Amino acid sequence: MSGEGYYTRLAAVLFTAALIGAVILKPNAGRHYVEKVVAVAAAADGAPMATRACAIGEPALTGPFAPFEDVLSVSPLGGVTAPGEILPAPYIRINMRRGETAFERRATNALAPAKADIIALERKINRDPYGRAMAQSWTVHFKSCEKISFYYGRLNNISDDILRRAGGLAAFTELGGPDHIAAEVRIRVHAGDVIGDADGFDVGLHDLGATPAAMARPERYRSNPYARAAVFDAAPSLIRTIAPETGRARCAIEYLPKDDQTKWISKLGDSWGIRRAKGENACRAALIDTPDAVQGAWFTDAAHNAATTKVSAIALAADAIDPDRLIFALHGRLPSLTPALISMAPMMDAERKAATKDFLSFKKGEGRINAPFNKTRDDEFYCYEGLRANFVGPRINGVILLKPQRNGDDLGFLKIEARGDVLSCIDLEEPWAFTGNETAFYR
């Protein structure tokens, strides 16, 4: 045993003895002291951080995600997404400042925000339509105590030292093919250690001690995107490690020290720092299914829980940055939304087709027109107008009509139709009705 190891263990023994003495003097504080004893013992004997009790009343994260002066903004991911895809928030993206040109970002170091164990590494190769490798991206999964896990996603590179300590690429397992590989590891890092570099990266945190988010069908969100039998059977422990329960996702900023929270919250906004977050809890504006209303995720298949492909669902919710704007994330799953409805020049066929697969945004209204998604009722029609592709894209020459319905005690279904025969909801002939071109979606 090295001298350093001996004295570390001696200090742990003495500290543990002192805590036990304190328990004798203050028996009512026993649970608190026992947790401290467990944490100290785990740290002293080199046990995994996953076996360490989370410190009560102390922030789970103690350092920055990246050098603060390099960060332009922190944005909730995406517009609105569906199960199998990353939720818009509380997962966040750290956006770096501009680089040498207006459309470049500077690459900077991603830093460990706490003392933690790296428990898994993933690498994906992105290819162009011709199969040529364009870029690689890394995901690093951490565990800082028994209830807190977090990850960094879409890093451009990881540290050479971390890759070496992981055993190199030879230690990785293919997940469905050579373009997606992963490895289960245990690499201890400390706050401020360089994990890799990126011109922007994602941060997600999961708190196993937190109450799961409200979902009409929580089992939909527990489906594992890697759970194909061949992949899962090859590496079940690895698969469970890299696919945490999204219902327990929380905003990573809220796990920083109070003073640091204020700094990072001030950065909440869109990817280029133009649209600043307006909601008081923008970092916590995760897609939440609303029972008895249309807000949340809806599936194209009533039976298969969207397990076959991640784009077999749509989502309806408020914009994570501006709650007064609502979003249809239809993922190209509404056949009645045709390129002919996109307000662009006729010769721009490819662009018009692409716009039908983008998300649609519009200003929140009231009553039956542009009703908030969490205020709708079953068996009533609602009409949405003033639509455009994404936030700044072309206008939609038409409206969207929807009607939530329920059969008995089931979770119901939702019918949606894009209508190009009118330009505003007041132009629709009463009583409102579908034309036979609607699409059904299911909870």
Tab-separated table of C-alpha atoms in Angstrom:
chain	number	residue	atom	x	y	z
A	1	MET	CA	0.000	0.000	0.000
A	2	SER	CA	1.334	3.445	-0.906
A	3	GLY	CA	1.853	6.052	1.766
A	4	GLU	CA	-0.805	8.229	0.191
A	5	GLY	CA	-3.324	5.374	0.200
A	6	TYR	CA	-2.526	4.521	3.819
A	7	TYR	CA	-3.088	8.059	5.050
A	8	THR	CA	-6.257	8.444	2.961
A	9	ARG	CA	-7.718	5.355	4.562
A	10	LEU	CA	-6.519	6.388	8.017
A	11	ALA	CA	-8.228	9.758	7.622
A	12	ALA	CA	-11.416	8.018	6.528
A	13	VAL	CA	-11.328	5.713	9.564
A	14	LEU	CA	-10.820	8.634	11.952
A	15	PHE	CA	-13.578	10.669	10.285
A	16	THR	CA	-15.943	7.702	10.379
A	17	ALA	CA	-15.222	7.204	14.072
A	18	ALA	CA	-15.987	10.862	14.710
A	19	LEU	CA	-19.285	10.589	12.866
A	20	ILE	CA	-20.263	7.494	14.841
A	21	GLY	CA	-19.515	9.411	18.021
A	22	ALA	CA	-21.723	12.223	16.781
A	23	VAL	CA	-24.542	9.742	16.198
A	24	ILE	CA	-24.270	8.657	19.824
A	25	LEU	CA	-24.473	12.273	20.974
A	26	LYS	CA	-27.254	13.201	18.505
A	27	PRO	CA	-29.303	10.072	17.783
A	28	ASN	CA	-32.027	12.047	15.964
A	29	ALA	CA	-29.499	12.985	13.310
A	30	GLY	CA	-28.542	9.361	12.711
A	31	ARG	CA	-29.699	9.040	9.118
A	32	HIS	CA	-27.798	12.142	8.033
A	33	TYR	CA	-24.584	10.935	9.668
A	34	VAL	CA	-24.924	7.395	8.338
A	35	GLU	CA	-25.200	8.766	4.801
A	36	LYS	CA	-22.050	10.824	5.408
A	37	VAL	CA	-20.273	7.688	6.666
A	38	VAL	CA	-21.269	5.755	3.546
A	39	ALA	CA	-20.140	8.567	1.264
A	40	VAL	CA	-16.763	8.936	2.992
A	41	ALA	CA	-16.157	5.198	3.043
A	42	ALA	CA	-17.016	4.853	-0.642
A	43	ALA	CA	-14.694	7.698	-1.598
A	44	ALA	CA	-11.877	6.307	0.524
A	45	ASP	CA	-11.882	2.770	-0.799
A	46	GLY	CA	-12.082	3.730	-4.454
A	47	ALA	CA	-15.575	2.354	-4.868
A	48	PRO	CA	-17.632	3.496	-7.871
A	49	MET	CA	-19.315	6.880	-7.507
A	50	ALA	CA	-22.593	5.093	-8.280
A	51	THR	CA	-22.398	3.485	-4.808
A	52	ARG	CA	-21.906	6.810	-3.054
A	53	ALA	CA	-24.892	8.395	-1.301
A	54	CYS	CA	-25.730	11.808	-2.722
A	55	ALA	CA	-24.849	14.566	-0.253
A	56	ILE	CA	-27.940	16.144	1.300
A	57	GLY	CA	-28.256	19.890	0.812
A	58	GLU	CA	-25.221	20.153	-1.447
A	59	PRO	CA	-25.286	20.844	-5.207
A	60	ALA	CA	-24.772	17.782	-7.362
A	61	LEU	CA	-22.687	19.795	-9.830
A	62	THR	CA	-19.901	22.064	-8.637
A	63	GLY	CA	-18.226	23.423	-11.765
A	64	PRO	CA	-19.045	24.892	-15.196
A	65	PHE	CA	-19.881	22.815	-18.253
A	66	ALA	CA	-17.437	24.865	-20.346
A	67	PRO	CA	-15.481	28.126	-19.953
A	68	PHE	CA	-18.300	30.628	-19.384
A	69	GLU	CA	-16.682	33.329	-21.498
A	70	ASP	CA	-16.868	31.035	-24.556
A	71	VAL	CA	-20.614	30.369	-24.184
A	72	LEU	CA	-23.028	32.382	-26.325
A	73	SER	CA	-26.300	30.841	-25.144
A	74	VAL	CA	-27.897	27.796	-23.547
A	75	SER	CA	-30.919	26.507	-25.407
A	76	PRO	CA	-33.528	23.839	-24.745
A	77	LEU	CA	-32.971	21.189	-27.390
A	78	GLY	CA	-35.056	21.248	-30.533
A	79	GLY	CA	-38.523	22.669	-30.939
A	80	VAL	CA	-40.767	19.876	-29.731
A	81	THR	CA	-39.877	16.240	-30.205
A	82	ALA	CA	-41.423	12.819	-29.794
A	83	PRO	CA	-40.495	9.711	-27.749
A	84	GLY	CA	-37.267	8.102	-28.892
A	85	GLU	CA	-35.864	11.570	-29.579
A	86	ILE	CA	-34.313	13.957	-27.086
A	87	LEU	CA	-36.927	16.137	-25.389
A	88	PRO	CA	-36.608	19.900	-25.933
A	89	ALA	CA	-35.904	20.564	-22.267
A	90	PRO	CA	-34.786	19.999	-19.534
A	91	TYR	CA	-32.013	18.700	-21.752
A	92	ILE	CA	-30.005	21.710	-22.881
A	93	ARG	CA	-27.409	22.622	-25.482
A	94	ILE	CA	-24.368	24.745	-24.742
A	95	ASN	CA	-23.866	27.005	-27.774
A	96	MET	CA	-20.432	28.522	-28.288
A	97	ARG	CA	-19.681	32.029	-29.518
A	98	ARG	CA	-18.965	32.781	-33.145
A	99	GLY	CA	-15.675	31.809	-34.664
A	100	GLU	CA	-13.752	33.510	-37.434
A	101	THR	CA	-16.762	33.733	-39.760
A	102	ALA	CA	-20.419	34.580	-39.073
A	103	PHE	CA	-21.565	30.961	-39.470
A	104	GLU	CA	-18.784	29.254	-37.544
A	105	ARG	CA	-18.508	28.670	-33.838
A	106	ARG	CA	-15.346	28.507	-31.828
A	107	ALA	CA	-14.379	25.092	-30.502
A	108	THR	CA	-13.729	25.002	-26.786
A	109	ASN	CA	-13.209	22.486	-24.008
A	110	ALA	CA	-16.092	20.602	-22.413
A	111	LEU	CA	-15.304	20.398	-18.697
A	112	ALA	CA	-16.388	17.895	-16.064
A	113	PRO	CA	-18.901	19.763	-13.839
A	114	ALA	CA	-18.315	17.542	-10.793
A	115	LYS	CA	-16.307	14.730	-9.348
A	116	ALA	CA	-17.794	11.722	-11.133
A	117	ASP	CA	-17.145	8.453	-12.871
A	118	ILE	CA	-17.454	8.244	-16.642
A	119	ILE	CA	-19.530	5.075	-16.937
A	120	ALA	CA	-19.917	4.801	-20.714
A	121	LEU	CA	-18.675	6.296	-23.974
A	122	GLU	CA	-20.427	6.348	-27.354
A	123	ARG	CA	-19.173	7.318	-30.795
A	124	LYS	CA	-21.332	7.855	-33.871
A	125	ILE	CA	-20.178	8.432	-37.438
A	126	ASN	CA	-22.404	10.715	-39.505
A	127	ARG	CA	-22.458	10.020	-43.258
A	128	ASP	CA	-23.700	11.918	-46.295
A	129	PRO	CA	-26.296	10.405	-48.699
A	130	TYR	CA	-23.441	8.736	-50.595
A	131	GLY	CA	-22.164	6.906	-47.528
A	132	ARG	CA	-19.089	9.066	-47.026
A	133	ALA	CA	-18.116	9.805	-43.417
A	134	MET	CA	-18.721	13.487	-42.687
A	135	ALA	CA	-18.122	13.841	-38.950
A	136	GLN	CA	-18.015	11.950	-35.702
A	137	SER	CA	-19.787	12.778	-32.472
A	138	TRP	CA	-19.177	11.517	-28.958
A	139	THR	CA	-21.493	11.038	-25.998
A	140	VAL	CA	-20.004	10.737	-22.505
A	141	HIS	CA	-22.139	9.308	-19.677
A	142	PHE	CA	-21.331	10.182	-16.054
A	143	LYS	CA	-22.447	9.092	-12.587
A	144	SER	CA	-21.672	11.380	-9.642
A	145	CYS	CA	-23.585	9.510	-6.906
A	146	GLU	CA	-26.214	6.793	-6.618
A	147	LYS	CA	-29.132	8.960	-7.780
A	148	ILE	CA	-27.517	11.453	-10.187
A	149	SER	CA	-26.390	10.633	-13.712
A	150	PHE	CA	-25.678	13.069	-16.533
A	151	TYR	CA	-24.249	13.084	-20.001
A	152	TYR	CA	-22.519	15.277	-22.583
A	153	GLY	CA	-23.704	14.651	-26.135
A	154	ARG	CA	-22.486	15.620	-29.619
A	155	LEU	CA	-18.914	16.386	-28.613
A	156	ASN	CA	-16.602	16.727	-31.598
A	157	ASN	CA	-13.793	14.878	-29.840
A	158	ILE	CA	-13.013	13.350	-26.487
A	159	SER	CA	-9.775	13.637	-24.547
A	160	ASP	CA	-6.971	11.333	-25.715
A	161	ASP	CA	-6.346	10.443	-22.076
A	162	ILE	CA	-9.973	9.358	-21.542
A	163	LEU	CA	-9.917	7.242	-24.704
A	164	ARG	CA	-6.648	5.637	-23.586
A	165	ARG	CA	-8.035	4.876	-20.129
A	166	ALA	CA	-11.099	3.329	-21.790
A	167	GLY	CA	-8.856	0.828	-23.593
A	168	GLY	CA	-8.974	2.473	-26.996
A	169	LEU	CA	-11.515	1.846	-29.733
A	170	ALA	CA	-10.753	-1.887	-29.594
A	171	ALA	CA	-12.658	-2.024	-26.296
A	172	PHE	CA	-15.887	-0.704	-27.882
A	173	THR	CA	-18.931	-2.762	-28.907
A	174	GLU	CA	-20.885	-2.200	-32.125
A	175	LEU	CA	-24.521	-1.195	-31.609
A	176	GLY	CA	-26.184	-2.257	-34.816
A	177	GLY	CA	-23.157	-1.526	-36.989
A	178	PRO	CA	-19.674	0.037	-37.055
A	179	ASP	CA	-21.014	3.607	-37.220
A	180	HIS	CA	-22.334	3.420	-33.659
A	181	ILE	CA	-20.019	1.953	-31.051
A	182	ALA	CA	-19.992	2.181	-27.257
A	183	ALA	CA	-18.079	0.961	-24.223
A	184	GLU	CA	-18.930	0.582	-20.549
A	185	VAL	CA	-16.060	2.038	-18.486
A	186	ARG	CA	-15.208	3.490	-15.078
A	187	ILE	CA	-12.969	6.521	-15.367
A	188	ARG	CA	-12.757	8.943	-12.435
A	189	VAL	CA	-12.776	12.654	-13.305
A	190	HIS	CA	-12.878	15.791	-11.169
A	191	ALA	CA	-14.582	19.149	-11.639
A	192	GLY	CA	-12.693	21.142	-14.277
A	193	ASP	CA	-11.114	18.139	-16.019
A	194	VAL	CA	-11.178	18.373	-19.824
A	195	ILE	CA	-13.573	15.782	-21.261
A	196	GLY	CA	-13.262	16.754	-24.904
A	197	ASP	CA	-13.917	19.668	-27.217
A	198	ALA	CA	-16.843	20.930	-29.279
A	199	ASP	CA	-18.320	24.000	-30.924
A	200	GLY	CA	-21.478	23.208	-28.972
A	201	PHE	CA	-22.721	20.193	-27.021
A	202	ASP	CA	-25.758	18.772	-25.248
A	203	VAL	CA	-26.142	18.316	-21.486
A	204	GLY	CA	-28.708	16.009	-19.922
A	205	LEU	CA	-29.203	15.103	-16.257
A	206	HIS	CA	-31.332	12.397	-14.646
A	207	ASP	CA	-32.294	12.369	-10.972
A	208	LEU	CA	-33.472	8.932	-9.864
A	209	GLY	CA	-34.747	10.483	-6.644
A	210	ALA	CA	-37.056	12.870	-8.516
A	211	THR	CA	-40.723	12.311	-9.262
A	212	PRO	CA	-41.172	11.161	-12.875
A	213	ALA	CA	-42.577	13.755	-15.264
A	214	ALA	CA	-46.315	13.632	-15.918
A	215	MET	CA	-46.969	11.508	-19.002
A	216	ALA	CA	-50.263	10.124	-20.236
A	217	ARG	CA	-48.410	7.011	-21.385
A	218	PRO	CA	-45.167	6.823	-19.379
A	219	GLU	CA	-44.358	3.390	-20.783
A	220	ARG	CA	-43.866	5.031	-24.180
A	221	TYR	CA	-40.889	6.929	-22.762
A	222	ARG	CA	-39.318	3.892	-21.153
A	223	SER	CA	-38.923	2.156	-24.499
A	224	ASN	CA	-35.267	1.606	-25.253
A	225	PRO	CA	-34.186	2.792	-28.723
A	226	TYR	CA	-31.404	0.174	-28.668
A	227	ALA	CA	-33.596	-2.693	-27.428
A	228	ARG	CA	-33.486	-4.681	-30.646
A	229	ALA	CA	-32.919	-8.248	-29.507
A	230	ALA	CA	-29.583	-8.762	-31.227
A	231	VAL	CA	-28.110	-5.542	-29.823
A	232	PHE	CA	-29.528	-5.884	-26.328
A	233	ASP	CA	-28.489	-9.517	-25.943
A	234	ALA	CA	-24.921	-8.633	-26.928
A	235	ALA	CA	-24.473	-5.959	-24.251
A	236	PRO	CA	-27.476	-5.652	-21.880
A	237	SER	CA	-25.600	-3.777	-19.133
A	238	LEU	CA	-24.164	-1.288	-21.628
A	239	ILE	CA	-27.580	-0.706	-23.216
A	240	ARG	CA	-29.176	0.030	-19.841
A	241	THR	CA	-26.367	2.451	-19.015
A	242	ILE	CA	-26.703	4.594	-22.131
A	243	ALA	CA	-30.521	4.695	-22.173
A	244	PRO	CA	-31.724	6.298	-18.908
A	245	GLU	CA	-35.380	6.933	-18.075
A	246	THR	CA	-36.338	10.228	-19.702
A	247	GLY	CA	-39.216	10.770	-17.288
A	248	ARG	CA	-36.669	11.573	-14.568
A	249	ALA	CA	-34.766	14.116	-16.658
A	250	ARG	CA	-34.163	17.435	-14.925
A	251	CYS	CA	-32.581	20.742	-15.867
A	252	ALA	CA	-28.842	20.422	-15.221
A	253	ILE	CA	-28.598	24.143	-14.411
A	254	GLU	CA	-30.768	23.625	-11.331
A	255	TYR	CA	-28.160	21.253	-9.897
A	256	LEU	CA	-25.404	23.888	-9.873
A	257	PRO	CA	-24.601	26.121	-6.858
A	258	LYS	CA	-27.130	28.977	-6.513
A	259	ASP	CA	-24.777	31.722	-7.714
A	260	ASP	CA	-23.814	29.690	-10.772
A	261	GLN	CA	-27.468	28.943	-11.560
A	262	THR	CA	-28.150	32.666	-11.940
A	263	LYS	CA	-25.300	33.064	-14.428
A	264	TRP	CA	-26.290	30.127	-16.605
A	265	ILE	CA	-30.027	30.943	-16.524
A	266	SER	CA	-29.154	34.362	-17.967
A	267	LYS	CA	-27.872	32.524	-21.056
A	268	LEU	CA	-31.112	30.646	-21.787
A	269	GLY	CA	-32.274	31.363	-25.327
A	270	ASP	CA	-32.042	30.174	-28.898
A	271	SER	CA	-28.926	28.775	-30.521
A	272	TRP	CA	-27.617	32.151	-31.756
A	273	GLY	CA	-28.577	34.156	-28.683
A	274	ILE	CA	-31.252	36.156	-30.556
A	275	ARG	CA	-34.412	34.857	-28.866
A	276	ARG	CA	-33.959	35.020	-25.105
A	277	ALA	CA	-36.078	32.731	-22.947
A	278	LYS	CA	-39.292	34.355	-21.727
A	279	GLY	CA	-40.718	31.614	-19.531
A	280	GLU	CA	-39.805	31.729	-15.853
A	281	ASN	CA	-38.880	28.048	-15.912
A	282	ALA	CA	-37.748	27.714	-19.514
A	283	CYS	CA	-35.153	25.131	-18.562
A	284	ARG	CA	-37.876	22.885	-17.160
A	285	ALA	CA	-40.330	23.228	-20.046
A	286	ALA	CA	-40.128	19.562	-21.019
A	287	LEU	CA	-42.778	18.055	-23.235
A	288	ILE	CA	-45.436	16.909	-20.775
A	289	ASP	CA	-48.475	14.926	-21.862
A	290	THR	CA	-51.654	16.506	-20.560
A	291	PRO	CA	-54.421	14.010	-19.776
A	292	ASP	CA	-57.759	15.032	-21.324
A	293	ALA	CA	-56.040	17.569	-23.611
A	294	VAL	CA	-53.970	17.317	-26.796
A	295	GLN	CA	-50.676	18.626	-25.379
A	296	GLY	CA	-47.966	16.002	-25.623
A	297	ALA	CA	-47.029	13.127	-27.892
A	298	TRP	CA	-49.321	11.233	-30.256
A	299	PHE	CA	-48.456	8.089	-32.178
A	300	THR	CA	-49.143	6.932	-35.719
A	301	ASP	CA	-49.678	3.372	-34.493
A	302	ALA	CA	-52.045	2.557	-31.637
A	303	ALA	CA	-50.424	-0.781	-30.818
A	304	HIS	CA	-46.652	-0.707	-31.069
A	305	ASN	CA	-45.696	2.059	-28.621
A	306	ALA	CA	-43.526	3.770	-31.223
A	307	ALA	CA	-40.859	1.129	-30.636
A	308	THR	CA	-40.265	0.482	-34.328
A	309	THR	CA	-38.887	3.897	-35.260
A	310	LYS	CA	-38.329	7.146	-33.440
A	311	VAL	CA	-40.245	9.208	-36.026
A	312	SER	CA	-43.534	7.320	-35.620
A	313	ALA	CA	-44.927	10.040	-33.380
A	314	ILE	CA	-45.849	13.711	-33.420
A	315	ALA	CA	-45.820	16.226	-30.582
A	316	LEU	CA	-47.881	19.308	-29.706
A	317	ALA	CA	-46.629	21.757	-27.084
A	318	ALA	CA	-45.603	25.322	-26.309
A	319	ASP	CA	-42.212	26.608	-27.456
A	320	ALA	CA	-39.652	26.038	-24.710
A	321	ILE	CA	-38.251	29.550	-25.116
A	322	ASP	CA	-41.437	31.568	-25.732
A	323	PRO	CA	-44.503	29.939	-24.115
A	324	ASP	CA	-46.802	32.273	-26.092
A	325	ARG	CA	-45.844	30.419	-29.278
A	326	LEU	CA	-47.183	26.940	-29.904
A	327	ILE	CA	-45.607	24.223	-32.009
A	328	PHE	CA	-46.856	21.374	-34.179
A	329	ALA	CA	-43.940	18.920	-34.458
A	330	LEU	CA	-45.544	16.724	-37.117
A	331	HIS	CA	-42.349	15.062	-38.393
A	332	GLY	CA	-43.765	14.785	-41.915
A	333	ARG	CA	-46.525	12.504	-40.630
A	334	LEU	CA	-49.486	14.603	-41.830
A	335	PRO	CA	-50.138	13.690	-45.511
A	336	SER	CA	-52.633	16.537	-45.952
A	337	LEU	CA	-49.840	19.071	-45.319
A	338	THR	CA	-48.621	19.088	-48.926
A	339	PRO	CA	-45.922	21.220	-50.618
A	340	ALA	CA	-48.715	23.107	-52.418
A	341	LEU	CA	-49.630	24.727	-49.074
A	342	ILE	CA	-46.142	26.198	-48.579
A	343	SER	CA	-45.862	29.871	-49.535
A	344	MET	CA	-42.786	29.656	-51.755
A	345	ALA	CA	-42.056	30.072	-55.440
A	346	PRO	CA	-43.258	27.094	-57.542
A	347	MET	CA	-39.758	26.339	-58.825
A	348	MET	CA	-38.548	25.735	-55.227
A	349	ASP	CA	-40.006	22.228	-55.099
A	350	ALA	CA	-37.313	20.721	-52.889
A	351	GLU	CA	-37.536	23.548	-50.363
A	352	ARG	CA	-41.332	23.371	-50.223
A	353	LYS	CA	-41.202	19.618	-49.652
A	354	ALA	CA	-38.630	20.064	-46.877
A	355	ALA	CA	-40.842	22.678	-45.187
A	356	THR	CA	-43.693	20.146	-44.863
A	357	LYS	CA	-41.410	18.004	-42.699
A	358	ASP	CA	-40.325	20.909	-40.463
A	359	PHE	CA	-42.145	21.864	-37.279
A	360	LEU	CA	-44.836	24.556	-37.529
A	361	SER	CA	-45.118	27.476	-35.120
A	362	PHE	CA	-47.849	30.027	-34.474
A	363	LYS	CA	-49.076	32.531	-31.893
A	364	LYS	CA	-51.212	31.225	-29.032
A	365	GLY	CA	-54.865	32.276	-29.134
A	366	GLU	CA	-58.013	31.426	-27.200
A	367	GLY	CA	-61.363	29.761	-27.649
A	368	ARG	CA	-61.569	27.490	-30.693
A	369	ILE	CA	-58.885	29.334	-32.701
A	370	ASN	CA	-55.200	28.699	-31.888
A	371	ALA	CA	-56.270	27.250	-28.535
A	372	PRO	CA	-53.452	26.309	-26.103
A	373	PHE	CA	-52.878	22.585	-26.416
A	374	ASN	CA	-53.400	22.027	-22.688
A	375	LYS	CA	-56.869	23.658	-22.799
A	376	THR	CA	-58.608	21.504	-25.391
A	377	ARG	CA	-61.520	19.164	-24.689
A	378	ASP	CA	-62.614	15.876	-26.225
A	379	ASP	CA	-65.079	15.815	-29.113
A	380	GLU	CA	-64.647	19.491	-30.007
A	381	PHE	CA	-63.075	20.963	-33.145
A	382	TYR	CA	-60.156	23.413	-32.974
A	383	CYS	CA	-58.642	25.432	-35.808
A	384	TYR	CA	-55.082	26.789	-36.092
A	385	GLU	CA	-54.061	29.647	-38.400
A	386	GLY	CA	-51.118	31.983	-38.996
A	387	LEU	CA	-48.804	28.962	-39.306
A	388	ARG	CA	-45.259	29.012	-40.599
A	389	ALA	CA	-42.483	26.454	-40.989
A	390	ASN	CA	-40.197	26.617	-37.932
A	391	PHE	CA	-39.939	30.145	-36.483
A	392	VAL	CA	-38.800	32.132	-39.512
A	393	GLY	CA	-39.705	29.876	-42.443
A	394	PRO	CA	-42.366	30.292	-45.128
A	395	ARG	CA	-46.037	30.817	-44.315
A	396	ILE	CA	-48.588	28.029	-44.656
A	397	ASN	CA	-51.399	28.907	-47.051
A	398	GLY	CA	-54.109	27.214	-45.075
A	399	VAL	CA	-55.190	26.102	-41.616
A	400	ILE	CA	-54.989	22.973	-39.495
A	401	LEU	CA	-58.168	21.474	-38.085
A	402	LEU	CA	-58.033	18.980	-35.212
A	403	LYS	CA	-60.446	17.099	-32.995
A	404	PRO	CA	-59.548	14.932	-29.965
A	405	GLN	CA	-61.864	11.975	-29.435
A	406	ARG	CA	-62.284	9.152	-26.973
A	407	ASN	CA	-63.718	5.661	-27.238
A	408	GLY	CA	-65.012	4.544	-23.856
A	409	ASP	CA	-62.328	4.449	-21.163
A	410	ASP	CA	-59.293	4.316	-23.441
A	411	LEU	CA	-56.777	7.155	-23.846
A	412	GLY	CA	-58.391	8.275	-27.050
A	413	PHE	CA	-57.183	9.431	-30.420
A	414	LEU	CA	-56.650	12.677	-32.275
A	415	LYS	CA	-57.639	13.516	-35.856
A	416	ILE	CA	-55.766	16.255	-37.744
A	417	GLU	CA	-56.206	17.676	-41.237
A	418	ALA	CA	-54.410	20.491	-43.055
A	419	ARG	CA	-56.862	22.502	-45.130
A	420	GLY	CA	-55.756	24.589	-48.088
A	421	ASP	CA	-59.221	25.609	-49.254
A	422	VAL	CA	-59.304	28.501	-46.711
A	423	LEU	CA	-56.663	30.939	-45.434
A	424	SER	CA	-58.141	31.625	-41.989
A	425	CYS	CA	-60.293	29.807	-39.487
A	426	ILE	CA	-63.219	32.227	-39.808
A	427	ASP	CA	-63.458	31.243	-43.477
A	428	LEU	CA	-64.305	27.654	-42.523
A	429	GLU	CA	-67.933	26.786	-43.115
A	430	GLU	CA	-69.872	26.030	-39.931
A	431	PRO	CA	-70.203	23.523	-38.451
A	432	TRP	CA	-66.529	22.623	-38.772
A	433	ALA	CA	-65.889	19.173	-40.198
A	434	PHE	CA	-63.174	17.091	-41.827
A	435	THR	CA	-63.203	16.474	-45.555
A	436	GLY	CA	-62.130	12.830	-45.350
A	437	ASN	CA	-58.412	13.634	-45.685
A	438	GLU	CA	-57.664	13.632	-41.940
A	439	THR	CA	-55.025	11.511	-40.180
A	440	ALA	CA	-55.583	9.712	-36.869
A	441	PHE	CA	-52.991	9.652	-34.094
A	442	TYR	CA	-53.143	7.745	-30.833
A	443	ARG	CA	-52.010	8.159	-27.222
